[in-house]
């Protein structure tokens, strides 16, 4: 379930967690209904935003929900799920973009996809998803050719990009694709006045998706020699952070210009969780449940993470009770390790495991599904990225971080 908007579910109060799960399950079931069981592997957190946007612009009716049967990812519980044109559009978009992800893995020769027979099979799957997404899109009046064109242009742009190339030149195809998907939700909802603001919000969301993916993969790409837009264009971490924060602000402004029947979930996901995603990617998050962040390490100690200080100031460990930057030791005045810290020679972080290949990730995903860890685990390892994730149905009764109140 890849995606940049991965809310810590205890922040989704007032029934928003139920609504968020309804759209996630609705996307999954729409994929199964229109494209078969295997298509459900492309269910992703960002795709459900298309479904959320469509429903938010219309009045809720009983027909917009149905009760789904027990599912292992819901600990064998029934649940209300979203259905209708929004879920089907989200399914079509997810299929086409997932096919692009496969092609990207093949181009980078990731894992088993470096083998020609496996790569050929993966490309056949991708082509099938392209056709399936186009069929559903045509039924909804959405031309997925704009998505396919963006995918095709991306590789050419990356091949020409080099030091000094503006980063926004590289992110443009993704921006164009997501702008088209967001704008079409206004068409489905019968809200033509929302087409322009939602296209702008989609453009900036696509920019963030591309940018944050590059930030999170930079170390792994450097280790494997894979192409990374930040390294290729010579974009500094500070400039990447500035672009990310500007995009979040732009999304909020665009949402102000749109008209919704009920924008509560849209506001939480696109106004608040997007900022949390930026903080998480740049190492400035302070939510203990996400499993990211933590005490600053290495030469950037006291700067809010590996990419400098975030918009909310220094982290919780910047000045500890022992006078050093880290209350658990490291770089303090008492020498390597600090009071109660690690002895000399043990100050470096362990090497992080690399990303899994596509098929190895699929196998890990099946294992997580069969053991219900995707649903119920407090924390598990992402099947492809190997990053820490929280089970989507994991319950939490603590209040260490809450959705901030704002006037946006």
PDB file of N, CA, C and O in Angstrom, residues 39-107:
ATOM      1  N   UNK A  39      -5.552  -7.540  -9.332  1.00  0.00           N
ATOM      2  CA  UNK A  39      -5.455  -6.074  -9.433  1.00  0.00           C
ATOM      3  C   UNK A  39      -5.469  -5.409  -8.065  1.00  0.00           C
ATOM      4  O   UNK A  39      -5.039  -4.257  -7.931  1.00  0.00           O
ATOM      5  N   UNK A  40      -5.927  -6.113  -7.043  1.00  0.00           N
ATOM      6  CA  UNK A  40      -5.997  -5.512  -5.708  1.00  0.00           C
ATOM      7  C   UNK A  40      -4.629  -5.177  -5.133  1.00  0.00           C
ATOM      8  O   UNK A  40      -4.524  -4.405  -4.174  1.00  0.00           O
ATOM      9  N   UNK A  41      -3.557  -5.732  -5.714  1.00  0.00           N
ATOM     10  CA  UNK A  41      -2.214  -5.440  -5.193  1.00  0.00           C
ATOM     11  C   UNK A  41      -1.829  -3.990  -5.437  1.00  0.00           C
ATOM     12  O   UNK A  41      -0.864  -3.498  -4.838  1.00  0.00           O
ATOM     13  N   UNK A  42      -2.555  -3.268  -6.316  1.00  0.00           N
ATOM     14  CA  UNK A  42      -2.199  -1.871  -6.571  1.00  0.00           C
ATOM     15  C   UNK A  42      -2.948  -0.917  -5.645  1.00  0.00           C
ATOM     16  O   UNK A  42      -2.836   0.303  -5.793  1.00  0.00           O
ATOM     17  N   UNK A  43      -3.713  -1.443  -4.687  1.00  0.00           N
ATOM     18  CA  UNK A  43      -4.366  -0.583  -3.696  1.00  0.00           C
ATOM     19  C   UNK A  43      -3.320   0.269  -2.997  1.00  0.00           C
ATOM     20  O   UNK A  43      -2.304  -0.241  -2.529  1.00  0.00           O
ATOM     21  N   UNK A  44      -3.560   1.571  -2.940  1.00  0.00           N
ATOM     22  CA  UNK A  44      -2.565   2.460  -2.335  1.00  0.00           C
ATOM     23  C   UNK A  44      -3.239   3.608  -1.619  1.00  0.00           C
ATOM     24  O   UNK A  44      -4.378   3.971  -1.904  1.00  0.00           O
ATOM     25  N   UNK A  45      -2.513   4.183  -0.671  1.00  0.00           N
ATOM     26  CA  UNK A  45      -3.073   5.225   0.179  1.00  0.00           C
ATOM     27  C   UNK A  45      -3.375   6.509  -0.593  1.00  0.00           C
ATOM     28  O   UNK A  45      -4.324   7.218  -0.269  1.00  0.00           O
ATOM     29  N   UNK A  46      -2.569   6.841  -1.589  1.00  0.00           N
ATOM     30  CA  UNK A  46      -2.799   8.077  -2.324  1.00  0.00           C
ATOM     31  C   UNK A  46      -3.984   7.958  -3.281  1.00  0.00           C
ATOM     32  O   UNK A  46      -4.695   8.936  -3.520  1.00  0.00           O
ATOM     33  N   UNK A  47      -4.195   6.779  -3.839  1.00  0.00           N
ATOM     34  CA  UNK A  47      -5.297   6.597  -4.774  1.00  0.00           C
ATOM     35  C   UNK A  47      -6.650   6.860  -4.153  1.00  0.00           C
ATOM     36  O   UNK A  47      -7.571   7.355  -4.808  1.00  0.00           O
ATOM     37  N   UNK A  48      -6.785   6.526  -2.871  1.00  0.00           N
ATOM     38  CA  UNK A  48      -8.095   6.710  -2.235  1.00  0.00           C
ATOM     39  C   UNK A  48      -8.472   8.187  -2.130  1.00  0.00           C
ATOM     40  O   UNK A  48      -9.649   8.517  -1.956  1.00  0.00           O
ATOM     41  N   UNK A  49      -7.502   9.100  -2.238  1.00  0.00           N
ATOM     42  CA  UNK A  49      -7.808  10.531  -2.172  1.00  0.00           C
ATOM     43  C   UNK A  49      -8.720  10.933  -3.322  1.00  0.00           C
ATOM     44  O   UNK A  49      -9.572  11.813  -3.177  1.00  0.00           O
ATOM     45  N   UNK A  50      -8.569  10.280  -4.487  1.00  0.00           N
ATOM     46  CA  UNK A  50      -9.460  10.558  -5.615  1.00  0.00           C
ATOM     47  C   UNK A  50     -10.900  10.215  -5.244  1.00  0.00           C
ATOM     48  O   UNK A  50     -11.833  10.975  -5.544  1.00  0.00           O
ATOM     49  N   UNK A  51     -11.084   9.089  -4.567  1.00  0.00           N
ATOM     50  CA  UNK A  51     -12.418   8.707  -4.109  1.00  0.00           C
ATOM     51  C   UNK A  51     -12.946   9.681  -3.064  1.00  0.00           C
ATOM     52  O   UNK A  51     -14.117  10.079  -3.091  1.00  0.00           O
ATOM     53  N   UNK A  52     -12.075  10.091  -2.143  1.00  0.00           N
ATOM     54  CA  UNK A  52     -12.478  11.037  -1.097  1.00  0.00           C
ATOM     55  C   UNK A  52     -12.910  12.365  -1.704  1.00  0.00           C
ATOM     56  O   UNK A  52     -13.939  12.948  -1.321  1.00  0.00           O
ATOM     57  N   UNK A  53     -12.150  12.866  -2.676  1.00  0.00           N
ATOM     58  CA  UNK A  53     -12.476  14.137  -3.306  1.00  0.00           C
ATOM     59  C   UNK A  53     -13.814  14.085  -4.032  1.00  0.00           C
ATOM     60  O   UNK A  53     -14.611  15.023  -3.969  1.00  0.00           O
ATOM     61  N   UNK A  54     -14.064  12.988  -4.730  1.00  0.00           N
ATOM     62  CA  UNK A  54     -15.326  12.863  -5.464  1.00  0.00           C
ATOM     63  C   UNK A  54     -16.510  12.903  -4.511  1.00  0.00           C
ATOM     64  O   UNK A  54     -17.491  13.631  -4.743  1.00  0.00           O
ATOM     65  N   UNK A  55     -16.435  12.132  -3.440  1.00  0.00           N
ATOM     66  CA  UNK A  55     -17.545  12.079  -2.500  1.00  0.00           C
ATOM     67  C   UNK A  55     -17.710  13.390  -1.739  1.00  0.00           C
ATOM     68  O   UNK A  55     -18.834  13.796  -1.420  1.00  0.00           O
ATOM     69  N   UNK A  56     -16.609  14.064  -1.448  1.00  0.00           N
ATOM     70  CA  UNK A  56     -16.679  15.303  -0.666  1.00  0.00           C
ATOM     71  C   UNK A  56     -17.423  16.411  -1.398  1.00  0.00           C
ATOM     72  O   UNK A  56     -17.928  17.346  -0.765  1.00  0.00           O
ATOM     73  N   UNK A  57     -17.507  16.322  -2.726  1.00  0.00           N
ATOM     74  CA  UNK A  57     -18.160  17.371  -3.508  1.00  0.00           C
ATOM     75  C   UNK A  57     -19.650  17.115  -3.729  1.00  0.00           C
ATOM     76  O   UNK A  57     -20.334  17.939  -4.344  1.00  0.00           O
ATOM     77  N   UNK A  58     -20.154  15.995  -3.230  1.00  0.00           N
ATOM     78  CA  UNK A  58     -21.554  15.652  -3.446  1.00  0.00           C
ATOM     79  C   UNK A  58     -22.238  15.379  -2.106  1.00  0.00           C
ATOM     80  O   UNK A  58     -21.579  15.122  -1.100  1.00  0.00           O
ATOM     81  N   UNK A  59     -23.533  15.420  -2.117  1.00  0.00           N
ATOM     82  CA  UNK A  59     -24.288  15.081  -0.920  1.00  0.00           C
ATOM     83  C   UNK A  59     -24.265  13.570  -0.709  1.00  0.00           C
ATOM     84  O   UNK A  59     -24.451  12.799  -1.655  1.00  0.00           O
ATOM     85  N   UNK A  60     -24.019  13.159   0.513  1.00  0.00           N
ATOM     86  CA  UNK A  60     -23.949  11.731   0.837  1.00  0.00           C
ATOM     87  C   UNK A  60     -25.328  11.096   0.706  1.00  0.00           C
ATOM     88  O   UNK A  60     -26.336  11.633   1.169  1.00  0.00           O
ATOM     89  N   UNK A  61     -25.399   9.942   0.063  1.00  0.00           N
ATOM     90  CA  UNK A  61     -26.638   9.181  -0.073  1.00  0.00           C
ATOM     91  C   UNK A  61     -26.403   7.762   0.432  1.00  0.00           C
ATOM     92  O   UNK A  61     -25.257   7.295   0.478  1.00  0.00           O
ATOM     93  N   UNK A  62     -27.461   7.042   0.789  1.00  0.00           N
ATOM     94  CA  UNK A  62     -27.279   5.650   1.232  1.00  0.00           C
ATOM     95  C   UNK A  62     -26.598   4.789   0.183  1.00  0.00           C
ATOM     96  O   UNK A  62     -25.912   3.815   0.513  1.00  0.00           O
ATOM     97  N   UNK A  63     -26.761   5.131  -1.106  1.00  0.00           N
ATOM     98  CA  UNK A  63     -26.162   4.329  -2.162  1.00  0.00           C
ATOM     99  C   UNK A  63     -24.641   4.460  -2.228  1.00  0.00           C
ATOM    100  O   UNK A  63     -23.981   3.667  -2.893  1.00  0.00           O
ATOM    101  N   UNK A  64     -24.077   5.461  -1.534  1.00  0.00           N
ATOM    102  CA  UNK A  64     -22.629   5.668  -1.582  1.00  0.00           C
ATOM    103  C   UNK A  64     -21.867   4.721  -0.661  1.00  0.00           C
ATOM    104  O   UNK A  64     -20.635   4.739  -0.655  1.00  0.00           O
ATOM    105  N   UNK A  65     -22.582   3.933   0.122  1.00  0.00           N
ATOM    106  CA  UNK A  65     -21.952   2.972   1.019  1.00  0.00           C
ATOM    107  C   UNK A  65     -22.617   1.608   0.870  1.00  0.00           C
ATOM    108  O   UNK A  65     -23.806   1.504   0.565  1.00  0.00           O
ATOM    109  N   UNK A  66     -21.838   0.584   1.078  1.00  0.00           N
ATOM    110  CA  UNK A  66     -22.382  -0.764   1.214  1.00  0.00           C
ATOM    111  C   UNK A  66     -21.585  -1.486   2.274  1.00  0.00           C
ATOM    112  O   UNK A  66     -20.457  -1.092   2.606  1.00  0.00           O
ATOM    113  N   UNK A  67     -22.144  -2.536   2.823  1.00  0.00           N
ATOM    114  CA  UNK A  67     -21.454  -3.310   3.855  1.00  0.00           C
ATOM    115  C   UNK A  67     -20.684  -4.440   3.204  1.00  0.00           C
ATOM    116  O   UNK A  67     -21.264  -5.289   2.527  1.00  0.00           O
ATOM    117  N   UNK A  68     -19.373  -4.419   3.376  1.00  0.00           N
ATOM    118  CA  UNK A  68     -18.517  -5.463   2.813  1.00  0.00           C
ATOM    119  C   UNK A  68     -18.389  -6.615   3.799  1.00  0.00           C
ATOM    120  O   UNK A  68     -18.494  -6.435   5.019  1.00  0.00           O
ATOM    121  N   UNK A  69     -18.138  -7.788   3.267  1.00  0.00           N
ATOM    122  CA  UNK A  69     -17.988  -8.972   4.102  1.00  0.00           C
ATOM    123  C   UNK A  69     -16.676  -8.974   4.866  1.00  0.00           C
ATOM    124  O   UNK A  69     -15.841  -8.070   4.714  1.00  0.00           O
ATOM    125  N   UNK A  70     -16.451  -9.998   5.694  1.00  0.00           N
ATOM    126  CA  UNK A  70     -15.214 -10.086   6.483  1.00  0.00           C
ATOM    127  C   UNK A  70     -13.981 -10.126   5.579  1.00  0.00           C
ATOM    128  O   UNK A  70     -14.005 -10.703   4.487  1.00  0.00           O
ATOM    129  N   UNK A  71     -12.911  -9.496   6.054  1.00  0.00           N
ATOM    130  CA  UNK A  71     -11.656  -9.456   5.295  1.00  0.00           C
ATOM    131  C   UNK A  71     -10.493  -9.654   6.267  1.00  0.00           C
ATOM    132  O   UNK A  71     -10.519  -9.100   7.372  1.00  0.00           O
ATOM    133  N   UNK A  72      -9.468 -10.418   5.883  1.00  0.00           N
ATOM    134  CA  UNK A  72      -8.315 -10.604   6.772  1.00  0.00           C
ATOM    135  C   UNK A  72      -7.635  -9.294   7.154  1.00  0.00           C
ATOM    136  O   UNK A  72      -7.102  -9.160   8.248  1.00  0.00           O
ATOM    137  N   UNK A  73      -7.658  -8.311   6.251  1.00  0.00           N
ATOM    138  CA  UNK A  73      -7.012  -7.034   6.557  1.00  0.00           C
ATOM    139  C   UNK A  73      -7.833  -6.197   7.524  1.00  0.00           C
ATOM    140  O   UNK A  73      -7.353  -5.172   8.010  1.00  0.00           O
ATOM    141  N   UNK A  74      -9.066  -6.613   7.797  1.00  0.00           N
ATOM    142  CA  UNK A  74      -9.875  -5.957   8.820  1.00  0.00           C
ATOM    143  C   UNK A  74     -10.103  -6.897   9.997  1.00  0.00           C
ATOM    144  O   UNK A  74     -11.093  -6.752  10.722  1.00  0.00           O
ATOM    145  N   UNK A  75      -9.185  -7.846  10.164  1.00  0.00           N
ATOM    146  CA  UNK A  75      -9.317  -8.836  11.243  1.00  0.00           C
ATOM    147  C   UNK A  75     -10.643  -9.571  11.146  1.00  0.00           C
ATOM    148  O   UNK A  75     -11.300  -9.845  12.143  1.00  0.00           O
ATOM    149  N   UNK A  76     -11.041  -9.901   9.908  1.00  0.00           N
ATOM    150  CA  UNK A  76     -12.262 -10.666   9.623  1.00  0.00           C
ATOM    151  C   UNK A  76     -13.511  -9.962  10.148  1.00  0.00           C
ATOM    152  O   UNK A  76     -14.445 -10.602  10.611  1.00  0.00           O
ATOM    153  N   UNK A  77     -13.534  -8.646  10.040  1.00  0.00           N
ATOM    154  CA  UNK A  77     -14.724  -7.882  10.412  1.00  0.00           C
ATOM    155  C   UNK A  77     -15.387  -7.319   9.161  1.00  0.00           C
ATOM    156  O   UNK A  77     -14.717  -7.039   8.157  1.00  0.00           O
ATOM    157  N   UNK A  78     -16.696  -7.134   9.231  1.00  0.00           N
ATOM    158  CA  UNK A  78     -17.388  -6.421   8.170  1.00  0.00           C
ATOM    159  C   UNK A  78     -17.179  -4.919   8.363  1.00  0.00           C
ATOM    160  O   UNK A  78     -16.766  -4.479   9.439  1.00  0.00           O
ATOM    161  N   UNK A  79     -17.480  -4.153   7.322  1.00  0.00           N
ATOM    162  CA  UNK A  79     -17.289  -2.706   7.427  1.00  0.00           C
ATOM    163  C   UNK A  79     -18.032  -2.016   6.301  1.00  0.00           C
ATOM    164  O   UNK A  79     -18.214  -2.590   5.215  1.00  0.00           O
ATOM    165  N   UNK A  80     -18.463  -0.763   6.518  1.00  0.00           N
ATOM    166  CA  UNK A  80     -19.032   0.020   5.421  1.00  0.00           C
ATOM    167  C   UNK A  80     -17.915   0.460   4.481  1.00  0.00           C
ATOM    168  O   UNK A  80     -16.845   0.886   4.929  1.00  0.00           O
ATOM    169  N   UNK A  81     -18.131   0.348   3.192  1.00  0.00           N
ATOM    170  CA  UNK A  81     -17.113   0.731   2.212  1.00  0.00           C
ATOM    171  C   UNK A  81     -17.730   1.656   1.175  1.00  0.00           C
ATOM    172  O   UNK A  81     -18.924   1.592   0.882  1.00  0.00           O
ATOM    173  N   UNK A  82     -16.888   2.534   0.627  1.00  0.00           N
ATOM    174  CA  UNK A  82     -17.341   3.479  -0.396  1.00  0.00           C
ATOM    175  C   UNK A  82     -17.505   2.759  -1.725  1.00  0.00           C
ATOM    176  O   UNK A  82     -16.758   1.833  -2.054  1.00  0.00           O
ATOM    177  N   UNK A  83     -18.486   3.197  -2.476  1.00  0.00           N
ATOM    178  CA  UNK A  83     -18.661   2.650  -3.812  1.00  0.00           C
ATOM    179  C   UNK A  83     -19.176   3.762  -4.731  1.00  0.00           C
ATOM    180  O   UNK A  83     -19.608   4.810  -4.272  1.00  0.00           O
ATOM    181  N   UNK A  84     -19.090   3.506  -6.015  1.00  0.00           N
ATOM    182  CA  UNK A  84     -19.550   4.507  -6.965  1.00  0.00           C
ATOM    183  C   UNK A  84     -18.445   4.955  -7.900  1.00  0.00           C
ATOM    184  O   UNK A  84     -17.375   4.338  -7.991  1.00  0.00           O
ATOM    185  N   UNK A  85     -18.691   6.061  -8.579  1.00  0.00           N
ATOM    186  CA  UNK A  85     -17.762   6.515  -9.611  1.00  0.00           C
ATOM    187  C   UNK A  85     -16.420   6.963  -9.038  1.00  0.00           C
ATOM    188  O   UNK A  85     -15.381   6.802  -9.682  1.00  0.00           O
ATOM    189  N   UNK A  86     -16.426   7.536  -7.839  1.00  0.00           N
ATOM    190  CA  UNK A  86     -15.170   7.970  -7.245  1.00  0.00           C
ATOM    191  C   UNK A  86     -14.225   6.809  -7.000  1.00  0.00           C
ATOM    192  O   UNK A  86     -13.017   6.889  -7.304  1.00  0.00           O
ATOM    193  N   UNK A  87     -14.740   5.712  -6.452  1.00  0.00           N
ATOM    194  CA  UNK A  87     -13.908   4.534  -6.193  1.00  0.00           C
ATOM    195  C   UNK A  87     -13.408   3.928  -7.502  1.00  0.00           C
ATOM    196  O   UNK A  87     -12.260   3.469  -7.597  1.00  0.00           O
ATOM    197  N   UNK A  88     -14.252   3.928  -8.532  1.00  0.00           N
ATOM    198  CA  UNK A  88     -13.839   3.354  -9.819  1.00  0.00           C
ATOM    199  C   UNK A  88     -12.784   4.228 -10.498  1.00  0.00           C
ATOM    200  O   UNK A  88     -11.848   3.708 -11.114  1.00  0.00           O
ATOM    201  N   UNK A  89     -12.920   5.548 -10.386  1.00  0.00           N
ATOM    202  CA  UNK A  89     -11.894   6.424 -10.942  1.00  0.00           C
ATOM    203  C   UNK A  89     -10.569   6.215 -10.203  1.00  0.00           C
ATOM    204  O   UNK A  89      -9.503   6.155 -10.826  1.00  0.00           O
ATOM    205  N   UNK A  90     -10.636   6.092  -8.885  1.00  0.00           N
ATOM    206  CA  UNK A  90      -9.427   5.832  -8.104  1.00  0.00           C
ATOM    207  C   UNK A  90      -8.783   4.526  -8.540  1.00  0.00           C
ATOM    208  O   UNK A  90      -7.548   4.416  -8.619  1.00  0.00           O
ATOM    209  N   UNK A  91      -9.599   3.515  -8.846  1.00  0.00           N
ATOM    210  CA  UNK A  91      -9.070   2.225  -9.296  1.00  0.00           C
ATOM    211  C   UNK A  91      -8.369   2.365 -10.645  1.00  0.00           C
ATOM    212  O   UNK A  91      -7.273   1.821 -10.858  1.00  0.00           O
ATOM    213  N   UNK A  92      -8.986   3.099 -11.578  1.00  0.00           N
ATOM    214  CA  UNK A  92      -8.388   3.273 -12.900  1.00  0.00           C
ATOM    215  C   UNK A  92      -7.055   4.007 -12.810  1.00  0.00           C
ATOM    216  O   UNK A  92      -6.059   3.610 -13.428  1.00  0.00           O
ATOM    217  N   UNK A  93      -7.020   5.077 -12.024  1.00  0.00           N
ATOM    218  CA  UNK A  93      -5.787   5.843 -11.859  1.00  0.00           C
ATOM    219  C   UNK A  93      -4.712   4.994 -11.198  1.00  0.00           C
ATOM    220  O   UNK A  93      -3.538   5.007 -11.605  1.00  0.00           O
ATOM    221  N   UNK A  94      -5.097   4.228 -10.179  1.00  0.00           N
ATOM    222  CA  UNK A  94      -4.127   3.397  -9.464  1.00  0.00           C
ATOM    223  C   UNK A  94      -3.508   2.345 -10.374  1.00  0.00           C
ATOM    224  O   UNK A  94      -2.302   2.066 -10.292  1.00  0.00           O
ATOM    225  N   UNK A  95      -4.316   1.763 -11.256  1.00  0.00           N
ATOM    226  CA  UNK A  95      -3.794   0.750 -12.172  1.00  0.00           C
ATOM    227  C   UNK A  95      -2.746   1.338 -13.108  1.00  0.00           C
ATOM    228  O   UNK A  95      -1.666   0.766 -13.301  1.00  0.00           O
ATOM    229  N   UNK A  96      -3.061   2.481 -13.692  1.00  0.00           N
ATOM    230  CA  UNK A  96      -2.135   3.081 -14.655  1.00  0.00           C
ATOM    231  C   UNK A  96      -0.849   3.524 -13.968  1.00  0.00           C
ATOM    232  O   UNK A  96       0.259   3.303 -14.478  1.00  0.00           O
ATOM    233  N   UNK A  97      -0.968   4.145 -12.794  1.00  0.00           N
ATOM    234  CA  UNK A  97       0.231   4.606 -12.101  1.00  0.00           C
ATOM    235  C   UNK A  97       1.051   3.438 -11.547  1.00  0.00           C
ATOM    236  O   UNK A  97       2.276   3.525 -11.450  1.00  0.00           O
ATOM    237  N   UNK A  98       0.370   2.345 -11.160  1.00  0.00           N
ATOM    238  CA  UNK A  98       1.113   1.168 -10.711  1.00  0.00           C
ATOM    239  C   UNK A  98       1.887   0.547 -11.872  1.00  0.00           C
ATOM    240  O   UNK A  98       3.006   0.046 -11.691  1.00  0.00           O
ATOM    241  N   UNK A  99       1.296   0.581 -13.064  1.00  0.00           N
ATOM    242  CA  UNK A  99       2.022   0.062 -14.225  1.00  0.00           C
ATOM    243  C   UNK A  99       3.268   0.902 -14.490  1.00  0.00           C
ATOM    244  O   UNK A  99       4.318   0.381 -14.876  1.00  0.00           O
ATOM    245  N   UNK A 100       3.152   2.211 -14.240  1.00  0.00           N
ATOM    246  CA  UNK A 100       4.324   3.080 -14.391  1.00  0.00           C
ATOM    247  C   UNK A 100       5.396   2.718 -13.377  1.00  0.00           C
ATOM    248  O   UNK A 100       6.598   2.762 -13.674  1.00  0.00           O
ATOM    249  N   UNK A 101       4.969   2.362 -12.167  1.00  0.00           N
ATOM    250  CA  UNK A 101       5.935   1.977 -11.127  1.00  0.00           C
ATOM    251  C   UNK A 101       6.677   0.701 -11.529  1.00  0.00           C
ATOM    252  O   UNK A 101       7.883   0.575 -11.306  1.00  0.00           O
ATOM    253  N   UNK A 102       5.958  -0.245 -12.138  1.00  0.00           N
ATOM    254  CA  UNK A 102       6.603  -1.472 -12.607  1.00  0.00           C
ATOM    255  C   UNK A 102       7.639  -1.148 -13.676  1.00  0.00           C
ATOM    256  O   UNK A 102       8.771  -1.655 -13.653  1.00  0.00           O
ATOM    257  N   UNK A 103       7.250  -0.303 -14.632  1.00  0.00           N
ATOM    258  CA  UNK A 103       8.191   0.053 -15.705  1.00  0.00           C
ATOM    259  C   UNK A 103       9.434   0.731 -15.129  1.00  0.00           C
ATOM    260  O   UNK A 103      10.551   0.527 -15.620  1.00  0.00           O
ATOM    261  N   UNK A 104       9.245   1.541 -14.108  1.00  0.00           N
ATOM    262  CA  UNK A 104      10.372   2.210 -13.473  1.00  0.00           C
ATOM    263  C   UNK A 104      11.307   1.198 -12.825  1.00  0.00           C
ATOM    264  O   UNK A 104      12.533   1.308 -12.929  1.00  0.00           O
ATOM    265  N   UNK A 105      10.725   0.193 -12.140  1.00  0.00           N
ATOM    266  CA  UNK A 105      11.547  -0.854 -11.525  1.00  0.00           C
ATOM    267  C   UNK A 105      12.298  -1.651 -12.594  1.00  0.00           C
ATOM    268  O   UNK A 105      13.461  -2.027 -12.408  1.00  0.00           O
ATOM    269  N   UNK A 106      11.633  -1.911 -13.714  1.00  0.00           N
ATOM    270  CA  UNK A 106      12.287  -2.646 -14.798  1.00  0.00           C
ATOM    271  C   UNK A 106      13.440  -1.825 -15.373  1.00  0.00           C
ATOM    272  O   UNK A 106      14.538  -2.340 -15.615  1.00  0.00           O
ATOM    273  N   UNK A 107      13.197  -0.525 -15.579  1.00  0.00           N
ATOM    274  CA  UNK A 107      14.240   0.338 -16.125  1.00  0.00           C
ATOM    275  C   UNK A 107      15.449   0.415 -15.189  1.00  0.00           C
ATOM    276  O   UNK A 107      16.596   0.471 -15.650  1.00  0.00           O
TER     277      UNK A 107
END
